[in-house]
CSV table of C-alpha atoms and ligand atoms in Angstrom, one decimal:
chain,number,residue,atom,x,y,z
H,1,MET,CA,8.3,3.4,34.6
H,2,TYR,CA,10.9,1.4,32.9
H,3,ASN,CA,11.9,2.5,29.3
H,4,GLY,CA,12.6,-1.5,28.3
H,5,LYS,CA,16.6,-1.0,27.5
H,6,MET,CA,19.2,-1.7,29.8
H,7,ASN,CA,21.5,0.4,31.4
H,8,LYS,CA,24.8,-0.1,28.9
H,9,ASP,CA,26.7,0.0,32.1
H,10,LEU,CA,24.8,-2.2,34.4
H,11,SER,CA,26.4,-3.5,37.1
H,12,VAL,CA,25.2,-5.6,39.6
H,13,TYR,CA,26.6,-5.7,42.8
H,14,LEU,CA,27.3,-9.4,43.7
H,15,GLY,CA,29.2,-9.7,47.1
H,16,VAL,CA,32.8,-9.6,48.3
H,17,SER,CA,36.2,-11.2,47.2
H,18,LYS,CA,39.2,-10.6,48.8
H,19,GLY,CA,37.9,-8.0,50.9
H,20,LYS,CA,36.6,-6.0,47.5
H,21,PRO,CA,33.4,-5.4,46.1
H,22,LEU,CA,32.8,-8.2,43.1
H,23,ASN,CA,30.5,-6.6,40.8
H,24,TRP,CA,28.9,-8.4,37.5
H,25,ASN,CA,28.7,-6.3,34.2
H,26,PRO,CA,26.9,-8.4,31.9
H,27,LYS,CA,27.9,-6.5,28.9
H,28,GLN,CA,31.6,-6.9,29.6
H,29,GLU,CA,30.9,-10.7,29.3
H,30,LYS,CA,30.5,-12.8,26.0
H,31,ASN,CA,26.7,-12.8,26.8
H,32,PRO,CA,24.4,-11.7,29.3
H,33,HIS,CA,23.5,-15.2,30.8
H,34,LEU,CA,24.2,-16.3,34.4
H,35,ILE,CA,24.0,-19.8,35.6
H,36,THR,CA,24.2,-20.6,39.3
H,37,VAL,CA,24.4,-24.1,40.7
H,38,GLY,CA,25.3,-25.7,44.0
H,39,GLY,CA,23.7,-27.9,46.3
H,40,SER,CA,20.5,-27.8,48.7
H,41,GLY,CA,21.0,-24.8,50.9
H,42,SER,CA,24.3,-23.7,49.4
H,43,GLY,CA,22.6,-19.9,48.7
H,44,LYS,CA,21.3,-20.3,44.8
H,45,THR,CA,17.9,-18.7,45.4
H,46,GLU,CA,19.4,-16.1,48.0
H,47,THR,CA,21.5,-14.9,45.2
H,48,LEU,CA,19.1,-14.6,42.4
H,49,LYS,CA,17.2,-12.7,45.2
H,50,ALA,CA,19.9,-10.3,45.7
H,51,ILE,CA,20.5,-10.3,41.7
H,52,MET,CA,16.6,-9.3,41.5
H,53,LEU,CA,17.0,-6.4,43.9
H,54,GLU,CA,19.8,-4.8,41.9
H,55,LEU,CA,18.1,-5.4,38.6
H,56,LYS,CA,14.7,-3.8,40.0
H,57,LYS,CA,16.9,-0.9,41.2
H,58,SER,CA,18.5,-0.3,37.9
H,59,LYS,CA,15.1,-0.6,36.1
H,60,VAL,CA,15.8,-3.5,34.0
H,61,SER,CA,12.6,-5.3,33.0
H,62,SER,CA,12.8,-9.0,34.1
H,63,LEU,CA,10.4,-12.2,33.9
H,64,ILE,CA,10.7,-14.2,36.9
H,65,LEU,CA,9.1,-17.8,36.5
H,66,ASP,CA,8.5,-18.4,40.2
H,67,PHE,CA,7.6,-21.8,41.3
H,68,HIS,CA,7.6,-21.0,45.1
H,69,ASN,CA,6.6,-17.5,45.9
H,70,ASP,CA,10.6,-16.6,46.5
H,71,PHE,CA,10.3,-13.2,44.2
H,72,LYS,CA,6.8,-11.8,44.5
H,73,ILE,CA,8.0,-8.7,47.0
H,74,PHE,CA,10.1,-7.7,44.0
H,75,ALA,CA,7.3,-7.9,41.6
H,76,ASP,CA,6.1,-4.6,39.9
H,77,ASN,CA,3.8,-6.5,38.0
H,78,LEU,CA,2.2,-9.5,39.6
H,79,VAL,CA,1.1,-12.2,37.2
H,80,GLN,CA,-1.5,-14.8,39.0
H,81,ILE,CA,-1.1,-16.8,35.8
H,82,ASP,CA,-3.6,-19.6,36.9
H,83,LYS,CA,-6.5,-16.8,36.8
H,84,ALA,CA,-5.9,-16.7,33.0
H,85,THR,CA,-6.3,-18.6,30.2
H,86,LEU,CA,-3.7,-20.4,28.1
H,87,HIS,CA,-4.4,-22.9,25.2
H,88,PRO,CA,-1.6,-25.1,25.2
H,89,LEU,CA,-1.8,-26.0,21.4
H,90,GLU,CA,-2.1,-22.3,20.7
H,91,VAL,CA,-0.4,-21.4,17.2
H,92,GLN,CA,0.8,-18.1,17.1
H,93,ILE,CA,1.0,-15.9,13.9
H,94,ASN,CA,4.2,-16.9,12.2
H,95,GLU,CA,4.1,-20.5,13.9
H,96,LYS,CA,3.3,-23.3,11.9
H,97,PRO,CA,0.8,-25.9,13.2
H,98,LEU,CA,3.0,-28.9,12.8
H,99,ASP,CA,6.1,-27.2,14.5
H,100,VAL,CA,3.7,-26.2,17.6
H,101,CYS,CA,2.9,-30.2,17.4
H,102,TYR,CA,6.3,-31.0,17.8
H,103,LYS,CA,7.4,-28.8,20.7
H,104,VAL,CA,4.3,-29.2,22.5
H,105,SER,CA,4.5,-33.0,22.5
H,106,LYS,CA,8.0,-33.0,23.2
H,107,MET,CA,7.3,-30.8,26.5
H,108,ILE,CA,4.3,-33.1,27.7
H,109,ALA,CA,6.4,-35.8,27.3
H,110,ASN,CA,9.5,-34.2,29.2
H,111,VAL,CA,7.3,-33.2,32.3
H,112,PHE,CA,5.1,-36.4,32.5
H,113,VAL,CA,8.3,-38.6,31.4
H,114,LEU,CA,6.5,-40.2,28.9
H,115,GLY,CA,7.9,-43.0,26.6
H,116,ASP,CA,8.2,-42.8,23.0
H,117,VAL,CA,5.0,-44.8,22.0
H,118,GLN,CA,3.1,-42.2,24.6
H,119,GLU,CA,4.7,-39.1,23.2
H,120,ALA,CA,3.7,-40.4,19.6
H,121,ILE,CA,0.1,-40.6,20.5
H,122,ILE,CA,0.3,-37.2,22.1
H,123,ARG,CA,1.8,-35.9,18.9
H,124,GLU,CA,-0.8,-37.8,16.3
H,125,ALA,CA,-3.8,-36.6,18.7
H,126,ILE,CA,-2.4,-32.9,18.2
H,127,LYS,CA,-2.5,-33.3,14.4
H,128,VAL,CA,-6.0,-34.7,14.5
H,129,PHE,CA,-6.8,-31.6,16.8
H,130,TYR,CA,-5.7,-29.4,14.5
H,131,ILE,CA,-7.3,-30.8,11.5
H,132,LYS,CA,-10.9,-30.9,13.6
H,133,SER,CA,-10.3,-27.3,14.3
H,134,GLY,CA,-10.3,-26.4,10.6
H,135,ILE,CA,-6.5,-26.4,9.8
H,136,LYS,CA,-6.0,-27.5,6.1
H,137,ASP,CA,-2.5,-27.2,6.0
H,138,LEU,CA,-0.3,-28.2,9.0
H,139,LYS,CA,2.8,-26.8,7.7
H,140,LYS,CA,1.6,-23.4,6.6
H,141,GLU,CA,2.2,-20.7,9.0
H,142,ASN,CA,-0.7,-19.1,10.8
H,143,ASP,CA,-1.4,-15.9,9.2
H,144,GLY,CA,-4.1,-14.9,11.8
H,145,THR,CA,-7.0,-16.9,10.7
H,146,ILE,CA,-6.6,-20.2,13.0
H,147,GLU,CA,-9.0,-20.6,15.3
H,148,LEU,CA,-8.4,-23.7,17.4
H,149,MET,CA,-11.1,-25.5,19.5
H,150,PRO,CA,-11.1,-25.2,23.3
H,151,PHE,CA,-8.7,-27.3,24.7
H,152,SER,CA,-11.2,-29.3,26.9
H,153,TYR,CA,-11.8,-31.5,23.8
H,154,PHE,CA,-8.2,-33.0,23.7
H,155,ARG,CA,-8.9,-35.6,26.1
H,156,ASP,CA,-11.5,-37.3,24.0
H,157,ILE,CA,-9.1,-37.4,20.7
H,158,ILE,CA,-6.3,-39.0,22.6
H,159,PHE,CA,-8.7,-41.5,23.8
H,160,ASP,CA,-9.9,-42.1,20.0
H,161,THR,CA,-6.2,-42.2,18.8
H,162,PRO,CA,-6.1,-44.5,15.9
H,163,ILE,CA,-3.1,-46.0,17.4
H,164,GLN,CA,-4.7,-48.8,19.2
H,165,ASN,CA,-3.0,-50.2,22.1
H,166,GLN,CA,-2.8,-50.5,25.9
H,167,GLY,CA,-0.7,-47.4,26.2
H,168,VAL,CA,-3.9,-44.7,25.9
H,169,PRO,CA,-5.6,-45.7,29.3
H,170,LYS,CA,-2.0,-45.4,30.9
H,171,LEU,CA,-1.1,-42.2,29.2
H,172,LEU,CA,-4.3,-40.5,30.3
H,173,ALA,CA,-3.8,-41.8,33.7
H,174,LYS,CA,-0.2,-39.9,33.5
H,175,ILE,CA,-1.3,-36.8,32.3
H,176,SER,CA,-4.5,-36.5,33.5
H,177,VAL,CA,-4.2,-33.4,36.0
H,178,LEU,CA,-3.8,-31.2,32.8
H,179,PHE,CA,-7.4,-31.7,32.4
H,180,ASP,CA,-7.9,-30.1,35.9
H,181,VAL,CA,-6.2,-26.7,35.0
H,182,ASP,CA,-8.4,-24.2,34.7
H,183,LEU,CA,-5.7,-22.2,33.0
H,184,PHE,CA,-5.8,-24.6,29.9
H,185,MET,CA,-9.5,-25.8,30.1
H,186,ASN,CA,-11.3,-22.5,30.1
H,187,ALA,CA,-9.2,-21.5,27.1
H,188,ASP,CA,-10.8,-21.2,23.8
H,189,GLY,CA,-9.3,-18.8,21.0
H,190,THR,CA,-8.0,-16.2,23.4
H,191,SER,CA,-4.8,-16.8,25.4
H,192,ILE,CA,-2.8,-14.5,27.9
H,193,SER,CA,-0.6,-12.1,25.7
H,194,LEU,CA,3.0,-11.6,26.8
H,195,ASP,CA,2.2,-7.7,26.6
H,196,THR,CA,0.4,-8.5,30.1
H,197,ILE,CA,3.4,-10.4,31.1
H,198,ILE,CA,6.0,-8.4,30.5
H,199,LYS,CA,6.0,-5.3,32.3
H,200,ASN,CA,8.7,-3.8,34.1
H,201,LEU,CA,9.7,-6.9,36.8
H,202,SER,CA,6.9,-9.2,36.3
H,203,VAL,CA,6.7,-12.3,38.4
H,204,ILE,CA,4.9,-14.9,37.2
H,205,GLU,CA,3.2,-16.5,40.3
H,206,LEU,CA,3.4,-20.8,39.5
H,207,LEU,CA,2.7,-21.9,43.2
H,208,LYS,CA,-1.0,-22.5,42.6
H,209,PHE,CA,-0.6,-25.1,40.0
H,210,PRO,CA,-1.2,-28.5,41.2
H,211,THR,CA,1.8,-30.5,40.8
H,212,ASP,CA,5.4,-29.6,39.5
H,213,GLU,CA,4.9,-31.0,36.3
H,214,VAL,CA,2.0,-28.5,35.5
H,215,LYS,CA,3.8,-26.2,36.9
H,216,ALA,CA,7.3,-26.7,34.5
H,217,LEU,CA,4.8,-26.9,31.3
H,218,VAL,CA,3.2,-24.1,32.1
H,219,ALA,CA,6.8,-22.2,32.3
H,220,ASP,CA,7.6,-24.1,29.2
H,221,LEU,CA,4.6,-23.0,27.2
H,222,LEU,CA,5.3,-19.0,28.1
H,223,LEU,CA,8.9,-19.3,27.1
H,224,LYS,CA,7.8,-20.9,24.1
H,225,LYS,CA,5.6,-17.8,23.6
H,226,LEU,CA,8.5,-15.7,24.6
H,227,ILE,CA,10.6,-17.2,21.6
H,228,ASN,CA,8.2,-16.5,19.1
H,229,PHE,CA,7.3,-13.1,20.2
H,230,LEU,CA,11.3,-12.5,20.3
H,231,TYR,CA,11.5,-13.7,16.4
H,232,ILE,CA,8.7,-11.1,15.6
H,233,LYS,CA,10.1,-8.4,17.6
H,234,GLY,CA,13.7,-8.7,15.8
H,235,LYS,CA,17.1,-8.8,16.9
H,236,SER,CA,18.4,-6.2,19.4
H,237,GLU,CA,21.9,-4.4,20.3
H,238,ASP,CA,20.7,-3.7,23.5
H,239,TYR,CA,19.7,-5.8,26.2
H,240,TRP,CA,16.0,-5.1,27.3
H,241,LEU,CA,14.9,-8.0,29.2
H,242,TYR,CA,16.1,-10.6,31.7
H,243,VAL,CA,14.7,-14.2,32.2
H,244,VAL,CA,14.8,-15.6,35.6
H,245,ILE,CA,14.2,-19.6,37.0
H,246,ASP,CA,15.0,-21.1,39.9
H,247,GLU,CA,15.4,-24.6,39.9
H,248,ALA,CA,15.4,-24.9,36.1
H,249,HIS,CA,16.4,-28.6,36.4
H,250,ARG,CA,12.5,-29.7,35.1
H,251,MET,CA,13.0,-27.7,32.1
H,252,MET,CA,16.3,-28.5,30.7
H,253,TYR,CA,16.2,-31.1,28.2
H,254,PRO,CA,17.6,-31.5,24.7
H,255,GLY,CA,15.8,-28.9,22.4
H,256,SER,CA,14.0,-27.4,25.4
H,257,PRO,CA,12.9,-23.6,25.3
H,258,VAL,CA,15.3,-22.8,27.8
H,259,GLU,CA,18.1,-24.3,25.8
H,260,LEU,CA,17.1,-22.5,22.8
H,261,LEU,CA,17.0,-18.9,24.6
H,262,LEU,CA,20.4,-20.0,26.3
H,263,ARG,CA,21.8,-20.2,22.8
H,264,GLU,CA,19.9,-17.3,21.0
H,265,SER,CA,18.6,-14.9,23.2
H,266,ARG,CA,21.5,-12.8,23.4
H,267,LYS,CA,21.1,-11.9,19.5
H,268,TYR,CA,17.5,-10.6,21.0
H,269,GLY,CA,18.6,-8.5,23.9
H,270,VAL,CA,17.6,-10.9,26.4
H,271,GLY,CA,19.6,-12.5,29.0
H,272,ILE,CA,18.9,-15.6,31.2
H,273,ILE,CA,19.5,-16.2,34.6
H,274,LEU,CA,19.1,-19.9,35.9
H,275,ALA,CA,19.7,-21.9,39.1
H,276,SER,CA,19.7,-25.5,39.5
H,277,GLN,CA,21.4,-28.1,42.2
H,278,ARG,CA,23.3,-29.9,39.8
H,279,PRO,CA,25.5,-28.7,37.4
H,280,THR,CA,24.9,-31.6,35.1
H,281,ASP,CA,21.4,-30.3,34.6
H,282,PHE,CA,23.5,-28.3,32.3
H,283,SER,CA,25.3,-29.6,29.0
H,284,GLU,CA,28.9,-29.2,28.8
H,285,THR,CA,28.5,-26.7,26.3
H,286,ILE,CA,26.0,-24.3,27.8
H,287,LEU,CA,28.2,-24.4,30.7
H,288,ALA,CA,31.2,-23.5,28.6
H,289,ASN,CA,29.4,-20.6,26.8
H,290,ALA,CA,27.9,-19.1,29.7
H,291,GLY,CA,28.8,-15.6,30.4
H,292,THR,CA,28.9,-16.1,34.2
H,293,ILE,CA,28.7,-18.6,36.6
H,294,ILE,CA,28.5,-18.8,40.3
H,295,ALA,CA,29.2,-22.2,41.9
H,296,PHE,CA,28.5,-23.3,45.6
H,297,GLN,CA,29.0,-25.8,47.4
H,298,GLU,CA,28.7,-29.4,45.6
H,299,SER,CA,29.7,-32.3,48.0
H,300,LEU,CA,29.0,-35.3,45.2
H,301,ASP,CA,31.8,-36.0,44.0
H,302,LYS,CA,30.8,-36.4,40.3
H,303,ASP,CA,29.3,-32.9,40.5
H,304,ALA,CA,32.1,-31.5,42.0
H,305,VAL,CA,34.6,-32.9,39.1
H,306,PHE,CA,32.1,-31.8,36.7
H,307,LEU,CA,32.5,-28.0,38.3
H,308,SER,CA,36.3,-28.5,38.6
H,309,LYS,CA,36.6,-29.2,34.8
H,310,GLN,CA,34.1,-26.1,33.9
H,311,LEU,CA,35.9,-23.3,36.7
H,312,ARG,CA,39.3,-24.9,36.4
H,313,ILE,CA,40.0,-25.2,40.1
H,314,PRO,CA,40.4,-28.3,42.1
H,315,LYS,CA,37.3,-30.2,43.2
H,316,VAL,CA,37.7,-29.9,46.8
H,317,ASN,CA,37.2,-26.4,46.2
H,318,PHE,CA,33.6,-26.8,46.0
H,319,GLN,CA,33.4,-29.4,48.7
H,320,LYS,CA,35.0,-27.6,51.1
H,321,LEU,CA,32.6,-24.6,50.9
H,322,LYS,CA,30.7,-24.6,54.3
H,323,THR,CA,29.1,-21.4,54.1
H,324,SER,CA,25.7,-20.1,52.6
H,325,GLY,CA,26.3,-18.1,49.5
H,326,LEU,CA,30.0,-18.7,49.4
H,327,GLY,CA,31.0,-20.0,45.9
H,328,TYR,CA,33.1,-19.5,43.1
H,329,CYS,CA,32.3,-17.0,40.1
H,330,LEU,CA,34.2,-17.3,36.3
H,331,PHE,CA,33.4,-14.5,34.3
H,332,SER,CA,33.8,-15.2,30.6
H,333,SER,CA,36.3,-11.9,30.4
H,334,LYS,CA,38.2,-13.5,33.3
H,335,ASP,CA,40.9,-16.5,33.2
H,336,GLU,CA,40.4,-17.2,36.8
H,337,ALA,CA,37.6,-18.1,39.0
H,338,GLU,CA,37.0,-15.9,42.0
H,339,LYS,CA,36.3,-16.7,45.2
H,340,VAL,CA,33.0,-14.4,46.5
H,341,GLN,CA,30.8,-14.1,49.6
H,342,ILE,CA,27.4,-13.2,48.1
H,343,THR,CA,25.7,-10.5,50.2
H,344,SER,CA,22.5,-11.9,51.5
H,345,VAL,CA,19.6,-9.7,50.5
H,346,LYS,CA,18.7,-9.1,53.4
H,347,ASP,CA,21.8,-7.1,54.2
H,348,ARG,CA,21.3,-4.8,51.1
H,349,LYS,CA,19.9,-1.3,52.1
H,350,GLU,CA,16.9,-0.9,49.7
H,351,TYR,CA,15.6,-4.4,50.8
H,352,GLN,CA,13.8,-3.2,54.1
H,353,GLU,CA,11.9,-0.7,52.0
H,354,ILE,CA,10.9,-2.7,49.5
H,355,ALA,CA,9.6,-5.3,52.0
H,356,LYS,CA,8.0,-2.8,53.9
H,357,ASN,CA,6.2,-1.3,50.7
H,358,PHE,CA,5.2,-4.5,49.2
H,359,ASP,CA,1.5,-4.5,48.6
H,360,GLU,CA,0.1,-7.3,46.9
H,361,GLU,CA,-3.3,-6.0,45.6
H,362,GLU,CA,-1.2,-3.1,44.1
H,363,ARG,CA,0.9,-5.2,42.2
H,364,SER,CA,-1.5,-7.1,41.0
H,365,ASP,CA,-3.2,-4.1,39.5
H,366,TYR,CA,-1.8,-4.0,36.0
H,367,PHE,CA,-3.0,-7.7,35.6
H,368,ASN,CA,-6.2,-7.5,37.2
H,369,LYS,CA,-7.3,-4.5,34.9
H,370,GLU,CA,-5.6,-6.7,31.7
H,371,LEU,CA,-7.6,-9.9,33.1
H,372,LYS,CA,-11.2,-7.8,33.0
H,373,ARG,CA,-10.0,-6.4,29.4
H,374,ILE,CA,-9.8,-10.0,28.4
H,375,LYS,CA,-13.2,-11.2,29.6
H,376,LYS,CA,-14.7,-8.1,28.2
H,377,GLU,CA,-13.3,-9.0,24.9
H,378,LYS,CA,-14.6,-12.4,25.1
H,379,ASP,CA,-18.1,-11.1,26.0
H,380,ARG,CA,-18.2,-8.7,23.3
H,381,TYR,CA,-16.9,-11.3,21.0
H,382,ASN,CA,-19.7,-13.6,21.9
H,383,ASN,CA,-22.2,-10.9,21.6
H,384,LEU,CA,-21.4,-10.3,18.2
H,385,GLU,CA,-21.5,-14.0,17.2
H,386,GLU,CA,-24.7,-14.1,18.8
H,387,SER,CA,-26.4,-11.0,16.8
H,388,ASN,CA,-24.5,-12.6,13.8
H,389,LYS,CA,-26.2,-15.5,14.3
H,390,LYS,CA,-29.6,-13.8,14.5
H,391,GLN,CA,-29.1,-12.5,11.4
H,392,GLU,CA,-28.1,-15.7,9.3
H,393,ILE,CA,-31.6,-16.8,10.9
H,394,LYS,CA,-33.4,-13.9,9.3
H,395,ILE,CA,-31.6,-14.6,5.9
H,396,LYS,CA,-33.0,-18.1,6.4
H,397,GLU,CA,-36.8,-16.8,7.0
H,398,LEU,CA,-36.0,-14.4,4.1
H,399,GLU,CA,-35.2,-17.5,1.8
H,400,LYS,CA,-38.3,-19.6,2.9
H,401,GLU,CA,-40.7,-16.4,2.4
H,402,ILE,CA,-39.7,-16.0,-0.8
H,403,SER,CA,-39.7,-19.5,-1.8
H,404,LEU,CA,-43.4,-19.3,-1.3
H,405,ILE,CA,-43.9,-17.0,-3.6
H,406,ASN,CA,-45.0,-18.3,-7.2
H,407,GLY,CA,-44.5,-16.7,-10.4
H,408,THR,CA,-41.7,-15.5,-12.8
H,409,LEU,CA,-38.0,-14.3,-11.8
H,410,GLU,CA,-38.1,-11.6,-9.2
H,411,ARG,CA,-35.4,-10.2,-7.1
H,412,LYS,CA,-35.4,-8.9,-4.0
H,413,GLU,CA,-32.8,-6.8,-1.8
H,414,TYR,CA,-32.5,-6.8,1.9
H,415,LEU,CA,-30.6,-4.7,4.0
H,416,ILE,CA,-28.8,-6.5,6.8
H,417,ASN,CA,-26.3,-5.5,9.7
H,418,LYS,CA,-23.8,-7.9,10.2
H,419,HIS,CA,-20.9,-7.3,12.9
H,420,ASP,CA,-17.0,-8.1,11.4
H,421,ILE,CA,-15.9,-10.1,14.4
H,422,GLU,CA,-12.0,-9.1,13.8
H,423,THR,CA,-12.4,-5.3,13.5
H,424,LYS,CA,-15.6,-5.3,15.9
H,425,SER,CA,-17.4,-3.0,13.5
H,426,GLN,CA,-20.6,-2.9,12.1
H,427,GLN,CA,-20.8,-3.8,8.2
H,428,LYS,CA,-23.8,-3.1,6.1
H,429,GLU,CA,-24.6,-6.4,4.0
H,430,ILE,CA,-27.0,-6.5,1.2
H,431,ILE,CA,-28.4,-9.8,0.4
H,432,ARG,CA,-29.8,-10.2,-2.7
H,433,LEU,CA,-32.2,-13.0,-3.4
H,434,SER,CA,-33.7,-14.0,-6.8
H,435,HIS,CA,-36.2,-16.3,-7.4
H,436,GLU,CA,-37.9,-17.9,-10.3
H,437,ASN,CA,-41.1,-19.9,-9.7
H,438,GLY,CA,-40.7,-20.5,-6.0
H,439,LYS,CA,-36.8,-21.9,-6.6
H,440,LEU,CA,-33.9,-19.8,-5.4
H,441,THR,CA,-31.8,-18.6,-8.1
H,442,GLU,CA,-29.3,-16.5,-6.9
H,443,LYS,CA,-28.0,-15.4,-3.5
H,444,LEU,CA,-25.5,-12.3,-3.7
H,445,GLU,CA,-23.9,-10.8,-0.2
H,446,LEU,CA,-22.9,-7.7,-0.7
H,447,ARG,CA,-20.6,-6.1,1.7
H,448,ASP,CA,-20.1,-2.4,2.2
H,449,GLU,CA,-16.9,-1.9,-0.2
H,450,LYS,CA,-18.9,-4.0,-2.9
H,451,ILE,CA,-21.7,-2.1,-2.7
H,452,GLU,CA,-19.2,1.2,-3.7
H,453,LYS,CA,-17.9,-0.8,-6.5
H,454,LEU,CA,-21.1,-1.6,-8.0
H,455,GLU,CA,-22.5,2.2,-7.4
H,456,LYS,CA,-19.4,3.4,-9.1
H,457,LYS,CA,-19.5,0.9,-12.2
H,458,LEU,CA,-23.5,2.0,-12.4
H,459,LYS,CA,-22.5,5.6,-12.6
H,460,LYS,CA,-20.1,5.3,-15.4
J,1,ATP,N1,24.7,-15.1,50.7
J,1,ATP,C1,24.1,-15.1,51.5
J,1,ATP,N2,24.5,-14.7,53.0
J,1,ATP,C2,23.8,-15.5,53.8
J,1,ATP,N3,23.0,-16.3,54.1
J,1,ATP,C3,22.7,-17.0,52.8
J,1,ATP,C4,23.5,-16.6,52.1
J,1,ATP,N4,22.9,-17.4,51.0
J,1,ATP,C5,21.9,-18.3,51.5
J,1,ATP,N5,22.0,-18.2,53.2
J,1,ATP,C6,21.3,-19.1,53.7
J,1,ATP,O1,21.0,-20.2,53.4
J,1,ATP,C7,19.7,-20.8,53.4
J,1,ATP,C8,19.4,-21.6,52.2
J,1,ATP,O2,19.9,-20.7,51.0
J,1,ATP,P1,18.8,-20.6,49.8
J,1,ATP,O3,17.7,-21.1,49.9
J,1,ATP,O4,19.4,-19.7,48.7
J,1,ATP,O5,19.6,-21.9,49.0
J,1,ATP,P2,19.7,-22.9,48.0
J,1,ATP,O6,20.9,-23.0,46.8
J,1,ATP,O7,18.6,-22.1,46.7
J,1,ATP,O8,19.1,-24.4,48.3
J,1,ATP,P3,17.9,-25.2,47.5
J,1,ATP,O9,18.4,-25.9,46.3
J,1,ATP,O10,17.5,-26.1,48.3
J,1,ATP,O11,16.6,-24.3,47.2
J,1,ATP,C9,18.8,-19.1,53.1
J,1,ATP,O12,17.7,-19.2,53.7
J,1,ATP,C10,19.7,-18.5,54.0
J,1,ATP,O13,19.2,-18.3,55.4
J,2,MG,MG1,16.5,-22.6,46.3
């Protein structure tokens, strides 16, 4: 079991540089982040796999957003996220609905390449969705009382949007795939929790979602969840988690969760490992601030020029690299980039053993248990609601019954069993109904604690 803290001397063997082993020591750099760039087939995914193997060996918790089932084999906790539920408009504790509205509309606009008007329609529709869910003040933080309507209602809300223009059918055509995704469509109040997701080395399987857009959106939503989780958890000197994203280009846009994590996650003890084909996917500020950069072959002149500036070596150096996994590594603690041949994961000692022992069923164990627990919770919640409804009906019947009695003031008290949905406990409730000549004049619902207070008062 991992202890949730990164070994202070974590040292990740990367490969060979000038005949000597080259290691990455995150604690020695200005931040724990690592960015790798390079053209197709240049060795990015292999590098990330090799790093995953080393993190696994060092028992460092990681969260891998896996778009192509490249990293499954390293998982301690395999998260088949498509089997869970995630409400895209979920407002977590401490979040303000209006902030979520802006963030999520931006995410949707980015992945589906929407125009400004279309983004505005989404934004307004989210506001309407919240208001219809009973939220009165969109600027007030969720204190745990927000309960959203199922996500499936969102389509109709977009359709009825007051911004009347031709854009709506076009917009719905663009984003319609969202309404085919069970992860979203089955989401009512309950969404998958991060406790399930972050467990030793967790691999989130995104391959099964229908399109790249949906995969990117799910990944973005999870990172948004993570950011809020970090704010609540608080700052940490110890690095305790790595977030790993191969092919991160789709998730890099101004104000994206990845960008925010790159800027802020260090303070919370979280490092980010990213790979992308084009260095220009990252802003100059991000690259200039990365603790570690590994750059492989880039044949495009523009990209090579960009890298040359960042790593301070001639652009031809990047164009000349012909071997996969051969590249330049720049650590923030050093002045010059070092040429390195990354040692492929297959040539690392423990790899064969990990591959041999991989058992998908077993690695999905924790997640499956969690899915069962969530289902049970949902059923229980539904049962409690059901039985409370029955009690409500009973009260209505009593009211009716009392209204049939003619005569002077009379008071009747009834003991009712109610279920507190939050605490899932049974609560005794006394319903006091008073009537005068068939008219209900008073209806009091007394909860347990009130009953006690009343008793105390009477004793005095
Ligand atoms: N360090 C390495 N040592 C030996 N072979 C390597 C190394 N890195 C990559 N290769 C070989 O090159 C192939 C392509 O590498 P990889 O999949 O890592 O490329 P990539 O940069 O992720 O490309 P893409 O952007 O298309 O995903 C690998 O399947 C492997 O055969
Ligand atoms: Mg790759």
